[in-house]
mmCIF file of N, CA and C and ligand atoms in Angstrom:
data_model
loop_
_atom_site.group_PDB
_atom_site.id
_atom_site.type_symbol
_atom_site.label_atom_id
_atom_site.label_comp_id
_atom_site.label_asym_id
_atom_site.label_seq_id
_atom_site.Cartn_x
_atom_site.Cartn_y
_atom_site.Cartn_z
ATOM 1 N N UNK A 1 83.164 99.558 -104.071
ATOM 2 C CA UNK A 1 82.447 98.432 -104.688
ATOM 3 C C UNK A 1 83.114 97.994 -105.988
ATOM 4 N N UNK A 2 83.182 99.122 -106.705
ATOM 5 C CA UNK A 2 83.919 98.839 -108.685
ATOM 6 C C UNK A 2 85.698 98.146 -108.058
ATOM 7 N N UNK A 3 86.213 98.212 -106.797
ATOM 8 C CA UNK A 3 87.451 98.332 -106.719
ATOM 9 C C UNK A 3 87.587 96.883 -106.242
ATOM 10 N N UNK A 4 86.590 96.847 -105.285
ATOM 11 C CA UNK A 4 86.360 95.185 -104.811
ATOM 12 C C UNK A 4 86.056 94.028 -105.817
ATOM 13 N N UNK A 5 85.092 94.598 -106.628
ATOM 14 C CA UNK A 5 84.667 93.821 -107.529
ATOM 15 C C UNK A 5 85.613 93.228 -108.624
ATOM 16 N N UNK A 6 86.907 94.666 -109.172
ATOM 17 C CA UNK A 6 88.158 94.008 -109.690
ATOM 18 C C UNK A 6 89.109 93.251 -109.124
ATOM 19 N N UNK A 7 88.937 93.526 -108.060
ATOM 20 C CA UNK A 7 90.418 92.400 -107.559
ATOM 21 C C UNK A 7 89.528 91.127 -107.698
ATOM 22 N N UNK A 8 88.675 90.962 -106.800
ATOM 23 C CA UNK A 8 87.744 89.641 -107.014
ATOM 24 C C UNK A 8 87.946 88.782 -108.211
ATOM 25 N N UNK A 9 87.859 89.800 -109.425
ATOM 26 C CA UNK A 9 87.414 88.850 -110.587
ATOM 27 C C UNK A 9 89.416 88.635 -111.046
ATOM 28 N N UNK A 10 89.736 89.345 -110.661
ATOM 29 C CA UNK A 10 91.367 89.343 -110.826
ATOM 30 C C UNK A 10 91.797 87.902 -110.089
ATOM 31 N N UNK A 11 91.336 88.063 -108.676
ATOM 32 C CA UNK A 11 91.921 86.823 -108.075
ATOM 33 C C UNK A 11 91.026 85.376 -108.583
ATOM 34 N N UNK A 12 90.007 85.871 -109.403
ATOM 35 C CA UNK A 12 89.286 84.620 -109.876
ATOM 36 C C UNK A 12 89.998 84.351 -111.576
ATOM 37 N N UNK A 13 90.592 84.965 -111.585
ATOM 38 C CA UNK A 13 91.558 84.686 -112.852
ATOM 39 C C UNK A 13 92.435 83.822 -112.581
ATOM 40 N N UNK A 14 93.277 84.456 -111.381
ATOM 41 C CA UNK A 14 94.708 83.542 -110.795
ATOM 42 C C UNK A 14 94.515 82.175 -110.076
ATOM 43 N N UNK A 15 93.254 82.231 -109.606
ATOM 44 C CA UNK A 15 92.563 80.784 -109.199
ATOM 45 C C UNK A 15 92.366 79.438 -110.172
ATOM 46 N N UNK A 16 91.677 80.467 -111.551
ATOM 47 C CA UNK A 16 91.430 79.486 -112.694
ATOM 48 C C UNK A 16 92.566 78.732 -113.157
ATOM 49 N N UNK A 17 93.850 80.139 -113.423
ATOM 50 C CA UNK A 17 95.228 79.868 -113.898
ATOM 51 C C UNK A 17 95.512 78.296 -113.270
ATOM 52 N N UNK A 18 95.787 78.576 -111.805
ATOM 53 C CA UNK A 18 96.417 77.286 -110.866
ATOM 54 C C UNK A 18 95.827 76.086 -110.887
ATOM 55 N N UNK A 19 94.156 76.109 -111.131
ATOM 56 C CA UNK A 19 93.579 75.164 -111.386
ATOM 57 C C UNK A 19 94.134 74.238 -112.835
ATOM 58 N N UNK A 20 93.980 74.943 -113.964
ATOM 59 C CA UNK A 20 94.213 74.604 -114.943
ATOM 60 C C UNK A 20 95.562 73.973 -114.819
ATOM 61 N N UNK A 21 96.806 74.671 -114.052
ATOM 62 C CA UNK A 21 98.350 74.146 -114.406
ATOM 63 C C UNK A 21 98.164 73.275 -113.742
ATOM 64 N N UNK A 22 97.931 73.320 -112.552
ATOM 65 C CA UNK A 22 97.569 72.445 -111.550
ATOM 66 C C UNK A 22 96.956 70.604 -112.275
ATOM 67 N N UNK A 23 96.436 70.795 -113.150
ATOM 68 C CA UNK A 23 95.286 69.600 -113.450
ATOM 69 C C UNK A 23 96.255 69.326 -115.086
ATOM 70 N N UNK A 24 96.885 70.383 -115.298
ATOM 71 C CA UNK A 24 98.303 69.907 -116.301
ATOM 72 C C UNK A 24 99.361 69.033 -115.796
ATOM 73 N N UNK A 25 99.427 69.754 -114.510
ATOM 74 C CA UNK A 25 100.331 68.700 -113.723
ATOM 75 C C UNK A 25 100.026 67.082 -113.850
ATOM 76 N N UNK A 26 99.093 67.076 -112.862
ATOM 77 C CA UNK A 26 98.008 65.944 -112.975
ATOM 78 C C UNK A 26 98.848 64.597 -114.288
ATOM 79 N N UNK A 27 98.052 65.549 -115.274
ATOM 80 C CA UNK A 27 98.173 64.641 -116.590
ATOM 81 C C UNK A 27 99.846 64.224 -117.196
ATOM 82 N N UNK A 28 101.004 65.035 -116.623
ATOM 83 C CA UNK A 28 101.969 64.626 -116.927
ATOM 84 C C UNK A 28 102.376 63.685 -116.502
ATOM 85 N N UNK A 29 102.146 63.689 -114.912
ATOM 86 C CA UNK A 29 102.412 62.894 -114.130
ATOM 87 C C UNK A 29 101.483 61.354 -114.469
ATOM 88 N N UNK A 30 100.822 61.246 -114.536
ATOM 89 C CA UNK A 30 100.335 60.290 -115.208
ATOM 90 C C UNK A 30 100.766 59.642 -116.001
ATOM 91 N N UNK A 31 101.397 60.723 -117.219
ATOM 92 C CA UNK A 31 101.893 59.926 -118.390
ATOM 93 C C UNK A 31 103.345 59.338 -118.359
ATOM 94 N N UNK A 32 104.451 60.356 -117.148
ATOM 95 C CA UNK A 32 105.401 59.792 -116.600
ATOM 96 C C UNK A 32 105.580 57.935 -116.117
ATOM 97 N N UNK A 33 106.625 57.575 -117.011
ATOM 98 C CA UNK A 33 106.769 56.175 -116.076
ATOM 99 C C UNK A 33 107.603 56.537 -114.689
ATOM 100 N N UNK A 34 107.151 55.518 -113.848
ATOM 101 C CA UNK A 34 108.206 55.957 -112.836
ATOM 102 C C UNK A 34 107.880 54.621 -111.780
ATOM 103 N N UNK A 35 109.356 54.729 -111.578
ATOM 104 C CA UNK A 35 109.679 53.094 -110.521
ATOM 105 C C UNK A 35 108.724 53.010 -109.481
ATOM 106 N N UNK A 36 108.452 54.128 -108.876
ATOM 107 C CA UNK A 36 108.084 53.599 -107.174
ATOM 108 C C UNK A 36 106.211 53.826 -107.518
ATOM 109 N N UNK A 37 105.189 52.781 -107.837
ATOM 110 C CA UNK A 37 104.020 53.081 -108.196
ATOM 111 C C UNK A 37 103.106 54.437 -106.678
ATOM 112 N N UNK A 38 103.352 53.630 -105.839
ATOM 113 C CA UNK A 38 102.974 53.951 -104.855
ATOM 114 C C UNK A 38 102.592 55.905 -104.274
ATOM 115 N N UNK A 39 104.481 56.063 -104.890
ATOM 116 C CA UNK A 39 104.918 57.239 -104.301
ATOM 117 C C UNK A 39 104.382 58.082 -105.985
ATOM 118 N N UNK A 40 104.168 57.568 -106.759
ATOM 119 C CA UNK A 40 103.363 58.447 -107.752
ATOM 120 C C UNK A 40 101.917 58.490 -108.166
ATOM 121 N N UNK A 41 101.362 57.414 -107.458
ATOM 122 C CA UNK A 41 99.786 57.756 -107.388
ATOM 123 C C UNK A 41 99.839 58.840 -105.672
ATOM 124 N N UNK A 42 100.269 58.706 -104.839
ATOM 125 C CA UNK A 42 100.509 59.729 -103.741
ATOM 126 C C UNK A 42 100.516 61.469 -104.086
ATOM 127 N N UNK A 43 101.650 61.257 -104.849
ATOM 128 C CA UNK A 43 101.861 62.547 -105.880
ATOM 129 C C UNK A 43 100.499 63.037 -106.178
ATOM 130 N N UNK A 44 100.178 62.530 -107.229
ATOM 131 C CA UNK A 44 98.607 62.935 -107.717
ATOM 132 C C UNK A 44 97.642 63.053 -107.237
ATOM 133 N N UNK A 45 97.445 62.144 -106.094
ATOM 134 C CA UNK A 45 96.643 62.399 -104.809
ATOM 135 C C UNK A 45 96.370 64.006 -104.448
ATOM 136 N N UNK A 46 98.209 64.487 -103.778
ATOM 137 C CA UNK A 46 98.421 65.069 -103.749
ATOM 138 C C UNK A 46 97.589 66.364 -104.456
ATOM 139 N N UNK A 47 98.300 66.494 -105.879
ATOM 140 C CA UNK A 47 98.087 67.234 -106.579
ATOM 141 C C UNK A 47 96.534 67.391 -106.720
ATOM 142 N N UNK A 48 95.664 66.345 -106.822
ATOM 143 C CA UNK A 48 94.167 66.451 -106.928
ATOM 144 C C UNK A 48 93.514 66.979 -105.916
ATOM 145 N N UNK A 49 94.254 66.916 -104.992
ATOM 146 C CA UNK A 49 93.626 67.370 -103.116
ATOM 147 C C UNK A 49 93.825 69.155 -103.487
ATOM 148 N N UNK A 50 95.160 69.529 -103.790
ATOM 149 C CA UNK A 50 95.014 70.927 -104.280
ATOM 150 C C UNK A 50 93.945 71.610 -105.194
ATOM 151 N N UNK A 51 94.098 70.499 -106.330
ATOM 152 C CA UNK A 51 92.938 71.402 -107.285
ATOM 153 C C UNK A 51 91.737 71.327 -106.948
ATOM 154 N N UNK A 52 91.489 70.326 -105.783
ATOM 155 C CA UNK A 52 89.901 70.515 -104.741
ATOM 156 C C UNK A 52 89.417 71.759 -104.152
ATOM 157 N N UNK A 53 91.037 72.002 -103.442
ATOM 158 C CA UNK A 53 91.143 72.895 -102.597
ATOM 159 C C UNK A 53 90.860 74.528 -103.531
ATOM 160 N N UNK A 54 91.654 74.720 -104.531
ATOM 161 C CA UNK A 54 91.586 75.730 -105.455
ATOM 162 C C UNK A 54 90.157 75.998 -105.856
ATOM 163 N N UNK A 55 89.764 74.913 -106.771
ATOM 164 C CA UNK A 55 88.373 74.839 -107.102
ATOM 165 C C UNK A 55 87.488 75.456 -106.304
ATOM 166 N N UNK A 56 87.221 74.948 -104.642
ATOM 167 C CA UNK A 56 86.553 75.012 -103.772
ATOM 168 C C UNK A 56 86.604 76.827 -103.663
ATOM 169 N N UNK A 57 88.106 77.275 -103.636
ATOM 170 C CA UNK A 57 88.664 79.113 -102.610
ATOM 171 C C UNK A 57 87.232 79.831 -104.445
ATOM 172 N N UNK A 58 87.723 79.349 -105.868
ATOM 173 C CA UNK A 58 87.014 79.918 -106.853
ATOM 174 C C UNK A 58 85.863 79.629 -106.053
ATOM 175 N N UNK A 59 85.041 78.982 -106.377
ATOM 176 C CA UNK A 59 83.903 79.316 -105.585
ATOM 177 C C UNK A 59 83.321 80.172 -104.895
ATOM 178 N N UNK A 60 84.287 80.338 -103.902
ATOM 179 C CA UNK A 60 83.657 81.334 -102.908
ATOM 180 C C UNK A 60 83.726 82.739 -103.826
ATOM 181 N N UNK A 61 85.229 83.115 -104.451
ATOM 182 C CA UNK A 61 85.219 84.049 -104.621
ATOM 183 C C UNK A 61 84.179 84.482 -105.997
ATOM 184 N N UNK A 62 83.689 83.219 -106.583
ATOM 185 C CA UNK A 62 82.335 83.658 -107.392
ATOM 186 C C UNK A 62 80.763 83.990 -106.784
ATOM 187 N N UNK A 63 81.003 83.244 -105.430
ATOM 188 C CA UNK A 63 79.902 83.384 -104.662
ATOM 189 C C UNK A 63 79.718 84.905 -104.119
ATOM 190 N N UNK A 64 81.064 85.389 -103.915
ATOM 191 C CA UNK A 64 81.123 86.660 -103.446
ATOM 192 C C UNK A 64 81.090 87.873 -104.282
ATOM 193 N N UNK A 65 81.219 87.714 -105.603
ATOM 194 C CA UNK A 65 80.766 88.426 -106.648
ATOM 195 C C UNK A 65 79.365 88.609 -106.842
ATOM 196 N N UNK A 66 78.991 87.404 -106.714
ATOM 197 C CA UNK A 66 77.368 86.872 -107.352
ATOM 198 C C UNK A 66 76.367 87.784 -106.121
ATOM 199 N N UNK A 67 77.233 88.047 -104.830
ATOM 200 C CA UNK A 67 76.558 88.479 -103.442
ATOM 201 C C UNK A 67 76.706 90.418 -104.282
ATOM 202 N N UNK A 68 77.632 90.501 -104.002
ATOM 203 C CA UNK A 68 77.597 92.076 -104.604
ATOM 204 C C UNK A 68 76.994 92.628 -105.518
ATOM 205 N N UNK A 69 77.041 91.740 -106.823
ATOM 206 C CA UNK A 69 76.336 91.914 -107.502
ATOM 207 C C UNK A 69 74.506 92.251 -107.697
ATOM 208 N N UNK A 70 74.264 90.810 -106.538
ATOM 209 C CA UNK A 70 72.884 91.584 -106.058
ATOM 210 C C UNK A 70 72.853 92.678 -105.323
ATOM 211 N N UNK A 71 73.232 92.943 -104.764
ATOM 212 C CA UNK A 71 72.863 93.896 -103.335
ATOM 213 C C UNK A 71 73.310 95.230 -104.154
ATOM 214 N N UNK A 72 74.427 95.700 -105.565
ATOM 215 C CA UNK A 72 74.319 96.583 -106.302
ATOM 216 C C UNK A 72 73.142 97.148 -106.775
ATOM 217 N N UNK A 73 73.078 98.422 -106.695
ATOM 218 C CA UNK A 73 71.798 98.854 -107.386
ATOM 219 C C UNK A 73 72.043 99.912 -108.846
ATOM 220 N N UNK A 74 73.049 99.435 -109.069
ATOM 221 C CA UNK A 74 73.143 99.552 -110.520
ATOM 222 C C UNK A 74 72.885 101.298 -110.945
ATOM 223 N N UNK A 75 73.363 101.900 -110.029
ATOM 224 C CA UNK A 75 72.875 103.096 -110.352
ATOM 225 C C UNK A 75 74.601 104.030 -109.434
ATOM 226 N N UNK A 76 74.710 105.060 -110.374
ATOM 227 C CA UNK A 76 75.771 105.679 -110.137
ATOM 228 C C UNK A 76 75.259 107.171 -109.006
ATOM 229 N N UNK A 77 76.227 107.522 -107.813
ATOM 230 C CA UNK A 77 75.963 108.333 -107.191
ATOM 231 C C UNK A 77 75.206 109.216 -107.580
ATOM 232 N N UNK A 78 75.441 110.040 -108.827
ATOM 233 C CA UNK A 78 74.376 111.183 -108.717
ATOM 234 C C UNK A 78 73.223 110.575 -109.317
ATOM 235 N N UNK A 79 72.835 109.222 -109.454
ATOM 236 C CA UNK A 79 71.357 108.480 -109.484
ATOM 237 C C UNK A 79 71.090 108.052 -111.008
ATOM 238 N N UNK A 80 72.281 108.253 -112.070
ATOM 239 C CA UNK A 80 71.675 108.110 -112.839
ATOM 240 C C UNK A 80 72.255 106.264 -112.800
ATOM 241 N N UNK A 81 71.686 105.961 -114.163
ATOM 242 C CA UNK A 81 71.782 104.724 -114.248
ATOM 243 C C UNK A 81 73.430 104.056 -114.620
ATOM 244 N N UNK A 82 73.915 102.916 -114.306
ATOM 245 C CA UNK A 82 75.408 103.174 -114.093
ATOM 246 C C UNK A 82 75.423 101.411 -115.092
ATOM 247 N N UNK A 83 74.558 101.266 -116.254
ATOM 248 C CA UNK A 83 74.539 100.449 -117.226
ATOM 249 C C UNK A 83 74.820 101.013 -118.389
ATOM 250 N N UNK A 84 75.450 99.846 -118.689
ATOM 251 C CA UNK A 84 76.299 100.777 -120.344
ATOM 252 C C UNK A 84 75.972 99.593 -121.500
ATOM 253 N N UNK A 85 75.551 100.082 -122.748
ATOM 254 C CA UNK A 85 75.207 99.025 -123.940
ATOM 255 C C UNK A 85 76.613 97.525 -123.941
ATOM 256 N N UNK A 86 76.705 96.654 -124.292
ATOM 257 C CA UNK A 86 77.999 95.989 -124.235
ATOM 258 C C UNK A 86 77.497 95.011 -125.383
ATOM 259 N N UNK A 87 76.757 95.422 -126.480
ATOM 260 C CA UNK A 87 76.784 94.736 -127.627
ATOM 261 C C UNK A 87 75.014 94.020 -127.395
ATOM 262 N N UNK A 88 74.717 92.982 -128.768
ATOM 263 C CA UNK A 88 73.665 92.010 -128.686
ATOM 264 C C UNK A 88 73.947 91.403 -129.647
ATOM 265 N N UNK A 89 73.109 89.985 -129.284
ATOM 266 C CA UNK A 89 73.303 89.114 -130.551
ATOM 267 C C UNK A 89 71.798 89.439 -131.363
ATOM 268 N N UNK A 90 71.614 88.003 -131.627
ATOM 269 C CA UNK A 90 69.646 88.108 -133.035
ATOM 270 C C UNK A 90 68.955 88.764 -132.007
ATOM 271 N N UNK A 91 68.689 87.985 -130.912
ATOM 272 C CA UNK A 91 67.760 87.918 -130.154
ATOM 273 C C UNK A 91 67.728 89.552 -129.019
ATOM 274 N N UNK A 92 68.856 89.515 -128.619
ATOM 275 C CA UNK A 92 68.079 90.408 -127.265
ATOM 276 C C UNK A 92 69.905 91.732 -127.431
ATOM 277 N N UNK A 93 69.504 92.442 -126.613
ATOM 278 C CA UNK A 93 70.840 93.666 -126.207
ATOM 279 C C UNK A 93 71.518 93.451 -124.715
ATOM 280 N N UNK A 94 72.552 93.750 -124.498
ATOM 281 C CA UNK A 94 72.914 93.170 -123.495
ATOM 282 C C UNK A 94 73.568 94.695 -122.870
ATOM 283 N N UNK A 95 73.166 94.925 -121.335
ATOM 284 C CA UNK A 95 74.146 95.852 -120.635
ATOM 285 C C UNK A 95 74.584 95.907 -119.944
ATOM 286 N N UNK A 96 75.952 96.165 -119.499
ATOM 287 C CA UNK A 96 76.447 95.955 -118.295
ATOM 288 C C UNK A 96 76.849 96.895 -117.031
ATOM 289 N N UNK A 97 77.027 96.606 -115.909
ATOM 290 C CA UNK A 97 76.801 97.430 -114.614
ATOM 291 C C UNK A 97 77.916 97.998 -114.784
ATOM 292 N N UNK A 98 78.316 99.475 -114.595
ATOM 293 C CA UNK A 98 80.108 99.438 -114.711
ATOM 294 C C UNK A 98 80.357 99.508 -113.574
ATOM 295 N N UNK A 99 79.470 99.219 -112.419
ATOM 296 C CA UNK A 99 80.252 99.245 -111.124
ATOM 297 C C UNK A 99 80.619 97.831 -110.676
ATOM 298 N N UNK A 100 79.536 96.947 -111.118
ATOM 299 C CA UNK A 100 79.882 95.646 -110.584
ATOM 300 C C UNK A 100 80.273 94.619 -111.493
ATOM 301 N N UNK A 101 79.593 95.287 -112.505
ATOM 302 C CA UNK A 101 80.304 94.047 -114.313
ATOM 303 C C UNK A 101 78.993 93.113 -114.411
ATOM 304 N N UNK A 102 78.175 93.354 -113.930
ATOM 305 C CA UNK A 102 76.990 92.324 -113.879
ATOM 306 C C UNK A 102 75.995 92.645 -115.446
ATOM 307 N N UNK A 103 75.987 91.978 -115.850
ATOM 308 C CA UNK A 103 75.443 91.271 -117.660
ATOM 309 C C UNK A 103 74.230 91.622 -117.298
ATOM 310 N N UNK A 104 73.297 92.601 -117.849
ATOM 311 C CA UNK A 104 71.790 92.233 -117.654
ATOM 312 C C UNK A 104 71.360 92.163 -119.578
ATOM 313 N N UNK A 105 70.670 91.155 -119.583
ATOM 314 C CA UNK A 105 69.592 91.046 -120.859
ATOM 315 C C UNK A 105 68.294 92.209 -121.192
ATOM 316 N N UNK A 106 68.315 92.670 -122.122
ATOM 317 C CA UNK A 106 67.694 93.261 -122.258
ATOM 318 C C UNK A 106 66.563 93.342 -124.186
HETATM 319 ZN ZN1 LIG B 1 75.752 96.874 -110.577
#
């Protein structure tokens, strides 16, 4: 579960990354002059159809966190509790699951 849960948030790192360069792209290209109008709004097309596509794969793989995360029961094999302090602000304390990384308020 703790092993699944890192690659997950790992590959939801490398997702964000591509999105972001990806939508850098975007904006250069834009600011590029260039002769053939056609074949550079295509381009960007292009490029925007990817960061759909990217956007869309994050998703899932937050959806699939958000799934584990419930169905965790937050509790470590020999039963004890598998939440650890991770700071607070004014208001409340915050702890987190160390198996799944899931934030609970407290
Ligand atoms: Zn948990």
């Amino acid at each position: 579960m703790k092993e699944t849960i890192e690659e997950l948030n790992k590959r939801l790192e490398e997702l964000s990354k591509k999105c972001a360069n990806l939508e850098k792209a975007v904006v250069s290209l834009v600011m590029i002059e260039f002769e053939d109008h056609e074949k550079k709004r295509s381009m960007i097309d292009d490029i925007r159809q990817m960061v759909r596509k990217t956007s869309k794969e994050k998703q899932a793989v937050i959806d699939a966190i958000n799934a584990l995360q419930k169905v965790c029961s937050h509790t470590r094999p020999d039963g004890k509790s598998a939440l650890v302090d991770c700071g607070n602000d004014s208001h409340y304390s915050y702890e987190k699951c160390d198996i799944c990384g899931r934030i609970e308020r407290c």
